[in-house]
């Protein structure tokens, strides 16, 4: 079952999908209507999945629309960077988070439309759906889950799937 025209809902129980609930963790600071840069909160609202990134040296391409994370792939998280909130090549000029890391944390990433395509500086540079570093460990704002659940979810979501996050 694909999740075309289906919403996913983040609740205190987990990420509610049409046929299961996935245990997840989210921002250390909870859920916020007005997250700020480096605040470690997950943004409330109706978000859309707009991309998928994967490590081709570790995973088969999960979907036709997935983009590879290359050796020099980074995520711009510096508000001074003209490429703020985009996947870019690593450089020393701006603060950029390396995506190709030794741990499996960023082997597969679902991107949302939070603060995109025209990023507002100070509002937070990224909101990913990713693998957790340890079970139920809070994140810096992203939604995290087990590798098995993330691989399952990536096979089911489509470009444009909605992720609804409410403050409860």
XYZ file of N, CA, C and O in Angstrom:
672
model
N 0.834 -1.183 0.000
C 0.000 0.000 0.000
C 0.878 1.246 0.000
O 1.701 1.434 0.887
N 0.748 2.065 -0.999
C 1.466 3.338 -1.065
C 0.646 4.392 -0.326
O -0.568 4.247 -0.198
N 1.291 5.439 0.139
C 0.597 6.486 0.890
C 0.236 7.674 0.013
O 0.389 8.811 0.406
N -0.250 7.433 -1.183
C -0.692 8.529 -2.044
C -1.924 9.163 -1.418
O -2.852 8.471 -1.020
N -1.914 10.474 -1.342
C -3.047 11.230 -0.791
C -3.390 10.795 0.629
O -4.532 10.862 1.035
N -2.410 10.337 1.377
C -2.603 9.952 2.776
C -1.715 10.835 3.633
O -0.612 11.195 3.247
N -2.210 11.172 4.808
C -1.427 11.951 5.746
C -0.818 11.044 6.797
O -1.393 10.019 7.160
N 0.348 11.437 7.299
C 0.978 10.815 8.448
C 0.826 11.805 9.597
O 0.899 13.013 9.385
N 0.602 11.308 10.806
C 0.372 12.183 11.946
C 1.357 11.855 13.055
O 1.454 10.699 13.479
N 2.078 12.875 13.538
C 2.977 12.695 14.667
C 2.192 12.964 15.941
O 1.615 14.043 16.103
N 2.139 11.971 16.831
C 1.459 12.116 18.110
C 2.396 11.601 19.200
O 3.481 11.101 18.914
N 1.934 11.675 20.432
C 2.739 11.142 21.541
C 2.895 9.623 21.429
O 3.804 9.047 22.016
N 2.016 8.965 20.649
C 2.126 7.515 20.438
C 3.177 7.158 19.404
O 3.669 6.041 19.369
N 3.485 8.081 18.498
C 4.439 7.826 17.429
C 3.938 8.442 16.128
O 3.060 9.300 16.128
N 4.494 7.977 15.017
C 4.075 8.445 13.701
C 2.962 7.520 13.223
O 3.189 6.339 12.959
N 1.755 8.073 13.141
C 0.605 7.273 12.751
C 0.522 7.232 11.234
O 0.378 8.257 10.569
N 0.640 6.016 10.710
C 0.558 5.744 9.278
C -0.779 5.040 9.018
O -1.418 4.578 9.959
N -1.197 4.922 7.761
C -2.487 4.278 7.496
C -2.638 2.867 8.054
O -3.744 2.464 8.386
N -1.545 2.122 8.202
C -1.702 0.745 8.676
C -0.810 0.366 9.864
O -0.713 -0.799 10.213
N -0.176 1.356 10.489
C 0.646 1.066 11.676
C 1.061 2.361 12.362
O 0.956 3.433 11.796
N 1.559 2.207 13.572
C 2.127 3.333 14.318
C 3.607 3.034 14.501
O 3.982 1.976 15.010
N 4.449 3.960 14.055
C 5.899 3.795 14.151
C 6.401 4.535 15.392
O 6.183 5.746 15.513
N 7.085 3.840 16.312
C 7.701 4.541 17.441
C 8.765 5.511 16.922
O 9.563 5.151 16.046
N 8.756 6.728 17.443
C 9.699 7.751 16.985
C 10.211 8.573 18.166
O 9.662 8.525 19.262
N 11.243 9.323 17.892
C 11.664 10.395 18.793
C 11.652 11.677 17.978
O 11.649 11.651 16.748
N 11.610 12.813 18.684
C 11.639 14.105 18.004
C 12.422 15.084 18.862
O 13.138 14.673 19.771
N 12.329 16.357 18.579
C 13.180 17.363 19.201
C 13.236 17.337 20.718
O 12.213 17.195 21.385
N 14.450 17.511 21.249
C 14.660 17.564 22.704
C 13.778 18.622 23.356
O 13.333 18.462 24.475
N 13.553 19.719 22.635
C 12.751 20.818 23.158
C 11.262 20.659 22.905
O 10.494 21.591 23.149
N 10.843 19.498 22.398
C 9.418 19.267 22.141
C 9.001 19.771 20.773
O 9.805 19.884 19.851
N 7.724 20.098 20.660
C 7.147 20.591 19.409
C 6.819 22.061 19.595
O 6.293 22.465 20.628
N 7.137 22.865 18.593
C 6.962 24.313 18.696
C 6.280 24.875 17.459
O 6.566 24.445 16.346
N 5.403 25.863 17.671
C 4.786 26.571 16.539
C 5.770 27.537 15.888
O 5.621 27.884 14.733
N 6.771 27.984 16.651
C 7.733 28.960 16.143
C 9.165 28.551 16.487
O 9.841 29.210 17.274
N 9.636 27.450 15.880
C 11.012 27.021 16.191
C 12.044 28.045 15.713
O 11.801 28.774 14.757
N 13.142 28.068 16.418
C 14.246 28.950 16.060
C 15.490 28.092 15.836
O 15.598 26.983 16.339
N 16.432 28.656 15.110
C 17.691 27.973 14.814
C 18.351 27.494 16.103
O 18.397 28.224 17.093
N 18.837 26.258 16.106
C 19.582 25.632 17.208
C 18.756 25.484 18.484
O 19.316 25.382 19.564
N 17.437 25.442 18.375
C 16.556 25.344 19.531
C 16.197 23.894 19.871
O 15.674 23.622 20.948
N 16.439 22.963 18.957
C 16.169 21.532 19.140
C 14.693 21.228 19.335
O 14.325 20.369 20.128
N 13.829 21.960 18.620
C 12.402 21.661 18.644
C 11.960 21.190 17.260
O 12.564 21.523 16.250
N 10.900 20.397 17.252
C 10.310 19.921 16.000
C 9.191 20.883 15.624
O 8.355 21.209 16.464
N 9.168 21.357 14.383
C 8.162 22.351 14.002
C 6.753 21.764 13.863
O 6.551 20.766 13.172
N 5.790 22.388 14.528
C 4.383 22.004 14.386
C 3.886 22.459 13.018
O 4.447 23.374 12.416
N 2.863 21.801 12.525
C 2.248 22.230 11.274
C 2.031 21.082 10.312
O 2.262 19.921 10.641
N 1.573 21.445 9.134
C 1.365 20.484 8.052
C 2.553 20.584 7.119
O 2.753 21.615 6.474
N 3.355 19.543 7.060
C 4.573 19.528 6.264
C 4.419 18.546 5.104
O 3.609 17.632 5.160
N 5.218 18.739 4.079
C 5.168 17.883 2.892
C 6.534 17.261 2.665
O 7.555 17.947 2.768
N 6.561 15.977 2.347
C 7.821 15.326 1.990
C 8.178 15.763 0.576
O 7.402 15.581 -0.359
N 9.358 16.389 0.449
C 9.777 16.973 -0.838
C 11.082 16.386 -1.359
O 11.597 16.845 -2.376
N 11.611 15.393 -0.665
C 12.849 14.795 -1.142
C 13.249 13.593 -0.327
O 12.735 13.355 0.774
N 14.152 12.806 -0.906
C 14.698 11.630 -0.236
C 16.171 11.539 -0.622
O 16.510 11.622 -1.803
N 17.031 11.397 0.368
C 18.469 11.249 0.155
C 18.901 9.891 0.698
O 18.363 9.425 1.702
N 19.865 9.258 0.033
C 20.327 7.946 0.486
C 21.803 7.751 0.186
O 22.365 8.390 -0.697
N 22.450 6.865 0.950
C 23.850 6.511 0.749
C 23.923 5.357 -0.242
O 23.612 4.219 0.108
N 24.351 5.587 -1.486
C 24.388 4.504 -2.479
C 25.420 3.422 -2.171
O 25.315 2.314 -2.686
N 26.394 3.715 -1.307
C 27.366 2.693 -0.920
C 26.816 1.764 0.165
O 27.418 0.739 0.465
N 25.653 2.123 0.734
C 25.065 1.316 1.801
C 23.659 0.802 1.488
O 23.214 -0.167 2.096
N 22.954 1.490 0.597
C 21.569 1.128 0.291
C 21.329 1.134 -1.207
O 21.935 1.927 -1.931
N 20.410 0.295 -1.648
C 19.922 0.402 -3.026
C 19.032 1.634 -3.095
O 18.446 2.038 -2.082
N 18.918 2.209 -4.278
C 18.078 3.388 -4.449
C 16.656 3.029 -4.011
O 16.015 2.168 -4.617
N 16.145 3.689 -2.945
C 14.856 3.276 -2.387
C 13.646 3.653 -3.243
O 12.631 2.958 -3.221
N 13.740 4.757 -3.967
C 12.636 5.210 -4.823
C 13.246 5.917 -6.027
O 14.355 6.441 -5.965
N 12.497 5.991 -7.111
C 13.032 6.605 -8.332
C 13.393 8.073 -8.129
O 14.282 8.595 -8.789
N 12.743 8.746 -7.202
C 12.973 10.174 -6.975
C 14.025 10.450 -5.892
O 14.294 11.603 -5.564
N 14.643 9.396 -5.340
C 15.673 9.571 -4.316
C 16.985 10.063 -4.944
O 17.332 9.680 -6.054
N 17.691 10.916 -4.220
C 18.971 11.485 -4.677
C 20.106 10.920 -3.816
O 19.959 10.806 -2.602
N 21.248 10.602 -4.445
C 22.355 10.023 -3.669
C 23.079 11.052 -2.803
O 23.216 12.214 -3.173
N 23.533 10.587 -1.653
C 24.434 11.361 -0.798
C 25.839 10.974 -1.232
O 26.250 9.821 -1.070
N 26.556 11.920 -1.804
C 27.890 11.657 -2.336
C 28.959 11.878 -1.268
O 28.674 12.380 -0.172
N 30.187 11.530 -1.588
C 31.294 11.620 -0.630
C 31.419 13.021 -0.044
O 31.663 13.180 1.145
N 31.213 14.050 -0.830
C 31.393 15.429 -0.387
C 30.061 16.136 -0.128
O 29.993 17.357 -0.138
N 28.989 15.392 0.118
C 27.671 16.008 0.349
C 27.561 16.553 1.769
O 27.874 15.860 2.740
N 27.107 17.782 1.857
C 26.854 18.431 3.140
C 25.483 19.100 3.083
O 24.907 19.266 2.011
N 25.001 19.495 4.267
C 23.757 20.234 4.367
C 24.110 21.598 4.934
O 24.717 21.699 5.992
N 23.743 22.645 4.207
C 24.064 23.994 4.665
C 23.155 24.365 5.831
O 21.940 24.408 5.694
N 23.770 24.656 6.981
C 22.993 25.065 8.146
C 23.492 26.404 8.692
O 23.319 26.711 9.858
N 24.081 27.204 7.830
C 24.626 28.511 8.196
C 23.795 29.588 7.512
O 23.759 29.672 6.279
N 23.113 30.400 8.289
C 22.251 31.453 7.756
C 22.976 32.459 6.867
O 22.333 33.166 6.084
N 24.297 32.525 6.932
C 25.065 33.445 6.061
C 25.311 32.853 4.687
O 25.684 33.555 3.763
N 25.127 31.549 4.577
C 25.415 30.827 3.332
C 24.322 31.108 2.292
O 23.141 30.935 2.587
N 24.688 31.511 1.075
C 23.679 31.700 0.030
C 22.932 30.403 -0.303
O 21.826 30.440 -0.822
N 23.543 29.260 0.028
C 22.906 27.959 -0.206
C 22.290 27.390 1.069
O 22.127 26.173 1.207
N 21.940 28.264 2.003
C 21.320 27.869 3.267
C 20.140 26.939 3.023
O 19.287 27.201 2.184
N 20.135 25.829 3.765
C 19.078 24.830 3.732
C 19.012 24.074 2.410
O 17.959 23.739 1.911
N 20.181 23.798 1.850
C 20.275 22.991 0.638
C 21.394 21.963 0.810
O 22.330 22.177 1.586
N 21.303 20.863 0.065
C 22.402 19.916 0.020
C 23.446 20.506 -0.921
O 23.114 20.898 -2.048
N 24.668 20.604 -0.439
C 25.750 21.256 -1.183
C 27.041 20.463 -0.992
O 27.102 19.538 -0.183
N 28.081 20.856 -1.700
C 29.411 20.294 -1.461
C 29.975 20.914 -0.190
O 29.697 22.076 0.119
N 30.763 20.163 0.521
C 31.368 20.673 1.749
C 32.397 21.750 1.428
O 33.050 21.702 0.384
N 32.502 22.735 2.299
C 33.508 23.784 2.163
C 33.845 24.302 3.551
O 33.127 24.027 4.507
N 34.909 25.050 3.643
C 35.315 25.618 4.928
C 34.788 27.035 5.130
O 34.948 27.601 6.196
N 34.150 27.599 4.111
C 33.713 28.988 4.210
C 32.505 29.143 5.135
O 32.392 30.119 5.858
N 31.577 28.167 5.111
C 30.362 28.249 5.914
C 30.210 26.980 6.742
O 30.782 25.946 6.432
N 29.386 27.061 7.769
C 29.071 25.886 8.576
C 28.159 24.973 7.764
O 27.091 25.385 7.314
N 28.612 23.763 7.542
C 27.839 22.788 6.780
C 27.948 21.432 7.466
O 29.031 21.004 7.828
N 26.805 20.779 7.630
C 26.749 19.472 8.280
C 27.064 18.391 7.258
O 26.402 18.289 6.233
N 28.082 17.605 7.533
C 28.463 16.513 6.631
C 27.384 15.433 6.672
O 26.962 15.010 7.734
N 26.923 15.014 5.510
C 25.881 13.989 5.436
C 26.447 12.578 5.329
O 25.800 11.620 5.729
N 27.633 12.453 4.789
C 28.256 11.129 4.632
C 29.158 10.904 5.835
O 30.327 11.273 5.825
N 28.592 10.316 6.862
C 29.288 10.121 8.127
C 29.452 8.617 8.390
O 28.766 7.809 7.774
N 30.367 8.227 9.289
C 30.608 6.803 9.530
C 29.390 6.057 10.103
O 29.180 4.895 9.801
N 28.591 6.719 10.935
C 27.419 6.055 11.518
C 26.278 6.030 10.494
O 26.274 6.796 9.537
N 25.285 5.176 10.704
C 24.174 5.072 9.745
C 23.093 6.144 9.897
O 22.067 6.092 9.217
N 23.311 7.125 10.743
C 22.312 8.158 11.037
C 21.711 8.787 9.777
O 20.507 9.010 9.695
N 22.554 9.089 8.780
C 22.080 9.741 7.549
C 22.165 8.820 6.326
O 22.300 9.294 5.213
N 22.041 7.529 6.523
C 22.034 6.619 5.368
C 20.806 6.854 4.492
O 20.845 6.655 3.281
N 19.713 7.257 5.104
C 18.458 7.524 4.400
C 17.774 8.687 5.098
O 17.600 8.667 6.320
N 17.414 9.704 4.332
C 16.797 10.913 4.894
C 15.588 11.273 4.044
O 15.679 11.342 2.811
N 14.470 11.537 4.703
C 13.322 12.134 4.026
C 13.346 13.619 4.354
O 13.486 14.001 5.526
N 13.244 14.445 3.334
C 13.262 15.896 3.504
C 11.840 16.428 3.516
O 10.986 15.942 2.771
N 11.612 17.447 4.326
C 10.297 18.097 4.344
C 10.415 19.523 3.830
O 11.515 20.058 3.668
N 9.280 20.141 3.618
C 9.257 21.508 3.107
C 9.370 22.558 4.199
O 9.165 23.744 3.938
N 9.708 22.160 5.425
C 9.875 23.144 6.501
C 10.931 24.167 6.093
O 12.057 23.805 5.755
N 10.530 25.428 6.089
C 11.433 26.548 5.783
C 12.106 26.371 4.415
O 13.295 26.647 4.251
N 11.354 25.922 3.449
C 11.849 25.675 2.104
C 10.748 25.976 1.100
O 9.580 25.787 1.431
N 10.961 26.466 -0.089
C 12.244 26.631 -0.768
C 12.938 27.964 -0.458
O 14.107 28.107 -0.732
N 12.224 28.934 0.064
C 12.844 30.213 0.418
C 13.060 30.239 1.926
O 12.191 30.645 2.677
N 14.233 29.785 2.351
C 14.521 29.668 3.774
C 14.561 31.037 4.447
O 15.135 31.986 3.914
N 13.933 31.132 5.608
C 13.963 32.340 6.431
C 15.028 32.114 7.496
O 14.939 31.169 8.289
N 16.041 32.952 7.495
C 17.158 32.797 8.425
C 16.670 32.884 9.867
O 15.826 33.696 10.193
N 17.202 31.991 10.696
C 16.855 31.954 12.106
C 15.668 31.054 12.417
O 15.361 30.796 13.573
N 14.996 30.550 11.386
C 13.802 29.725 11.584
C 14.135 28.232 11.685
O 13.274 27.420 11.966
N 15.368 27.883 11.457
C 15.763 26.479 11.499
C 16.093 25.997 10.105
O 15.373 26.262 9.159
N 17.211 25.300 9.987
C 17.727 24.974 8.661
C 17.293 23.625 8.129
O 17.453 23.363 6.964
N 16.761 22.750 8.963
C 16.411 21.433 8.445
C 15.421 20.744 9.363
O 15.454 20.932 10.573
N 14.596 19.950 8.770
C 13.684 19.069 9.494
C 13.618 17.787 8.687
O 12.982 17.724 7.654
N 14.393 16.807 9.123
C 14.501 15.531 8.427
C 13.628 14.476 9.112
O 13.286 14.599 10.281
N 13.345 13.413 8.381
C 12.891 12.156 8.967
C 14.055 11.206 8.714
O 14.465 11.015 7.566
N 14.624 10.672 9.780
C 15.892 9.953 9.681
C 15.928 8.790 10.667
O 15.016 8.613 11.467
N 17.023 8.060 10.615
C 17.252 6.962 11.555
C 17.682 7.545 12.890
O 18.413 8.533 12.942
N 17.242 6.923 13.986
C 17.682 7.443 15.281
C 19.073 6.940 15.636
O 19.520 5.905 15.166
N 19.762 7.714 16.462
C 21.115 7.333 16.881
C 21.040 6.229 17.930
O 21.915 5.378 17.999
N 20.018 6.249 18.747
C 19.730 5.198 19.727
C 18.220 5.239 19.951
O 17.608 6.302 19.849
N 17.645 4.113 20.263
C 16.193 4.018 20.380
C 15.619 5.112 21.283
O 16.052 5.273 22.420
N 14.683 5.859 20.721
C 13.919 6.904 21.424
C 14.768 8.075 21.913
O 14.320 8.875 22.715
N 16.014 8.212 21.442
C 16.845 9.342 21.836
C 16.317 10.604 21.171
O 16.173 10.642 19.949
N 16.022 11.668 21.946
C 15.547 12.915 21.332
C 16.554 13.479 20.330
O 17.758 13.241 20.429
N 16.042 14.240 19.378
C 16.850 14.773 18.279
C 17.048 16.273 18.417
O 16.555 16.895 19.349
N 17.702 16.854 17.430
C 17.853 18.305 17.360
C 16.665 18.946 16.640
O 16.725 20.114 16.285
N 15.601 18.189 16.409
C 14.397 18.720 15.778
C 13.775 17.791 14.754
O 12.597 17.892 14.428
N 14.559 16.889 14.233
C 14.056 15.953 13.239
C 13.220 14.857 13.893
O 13.256 14.682 15.103
N 12.478 14.109 13.068
C 11.788 12.907 13.537
C 12.726 11.749 13.254
O 13.243 11.615 12.146
N 12.958 10.903 14.261
C 13.863 9.766 14.097
C 13.145 8.475 14.460
O 12.232 8.470 15.291
N 13.579 7.388 13.813
C 12.967 6.071 14.029
C 13.993 4.996 13.744
O 15.104 5.296 13.295
N 13.603 3.748 13.960
C 14.518 2.638 13.694
C 14.824 2.549 12.202
O 14.047 3.019 11.360
N 15.936 1.946 11.878
C 16.318 1.759 10.467
C 15.243 0.953 9.731
O 14.863 1.300 8.623
N 14.781 -0.118 10.346
C 13.750 -0.957 9.731
C 12.488 -0.143 9.420
O 11.940 -0.238 8.322
N 12.046 0.665 10.370
C 10.843 1.482 10.160
C 11.076 2.535 9.079
O 10.199 2.794 8.250
N 12.272 3.141 9.066
C 12.577 4.166 8.066
C 12.605 3.573 6.662
O 12.066 4.162 5.718
N 13.208 2.409 6.508
C 13.225 1.747 5.199
C 11.805 1.394 4.750
O 11.450 1.565 3.586
N 10.985 0.924 5.677
C 9.586 0.613 5.371
C 8.848 1.879 4.934
O 8.155 1.895 3.927
N 9.023 2.966 5.711
C 8.342 4.222 5.412
C 8.773 4.769 4.051
O 7.943 5.210 3.254
N 10.076 4.719 3.768
C 10.595 5.239 2.491
C 9.987 4.490 1.305
O 9.757 5.080 0.248
N 9.697 3.225 1.481
C 9.087 2.439 0.405
C 7.613 2.780 0.210
O 7.047 2.517 -0.852
N 6.991 3.397 1.214
C 5.550 3.669 1.174
C 5.195 5.111 0.839
O 4.173 5.359 0.210
N 6.000 6.071 1.300
C 5.656 7.478 1.070
C 5.888 7.854 -0.383
O 6.643 7.192 -1.097
N 5.261 8.913 -0.774
C 5.456 9.446 -2.106
C 5.884 10.898 -1.972
O 5.687 11.519 -0.916
N 6.467 11.427 -3.013
C 6.747 12.850 -3.056
C 5.406 13.550 -2.844
O 4.443 13.259 -3.538
N 5.317 14.411 -1.851
C 4.063 15.111 -1.573
C 3.256 14.544 -0.425
O 2.252 15.128 -0.030
N 3.686 13.425 0.167
C 2.998 12.891 1.346
C 3.046 13.940 2.458
O 4.074 14.581 2.672
N 1.935 14.129 3.151
C 1.850 15.119 4.240
C 2.240 14.490 5.573
O 1.904 13.339 5.855
N 2.941 15.278 6.388
C 3.279 14.903 7.763
C 2.685 15.989 8.647
O 3.125 17.140 8.602
N 1.679 15.631 9.425
C 0.954 16.590 10.256
C 1.472 16.474 11.688
O 1.447 15.398 12.287
N 1.937 17.612 12.237
C 2.491 17.652 13.589
C 1.718 18.701 14.370
O 1.726 19.885 14.013
N 1.073 18.281 15.426
C 0.281 19.183 16.269
C 0.895 19.219 17.663
O 1.489 18.252 18.130
N 0.705 20.332 18.337
C 1.110 20.429 19.734
C -0.012 19.830 20.562
O -1.164 20.230 20.432
N 0.336 18.834 21.380
C -0.695 18.177 22.205
C -0.464 18.408 23.669
O 0.586 18.790 24.089
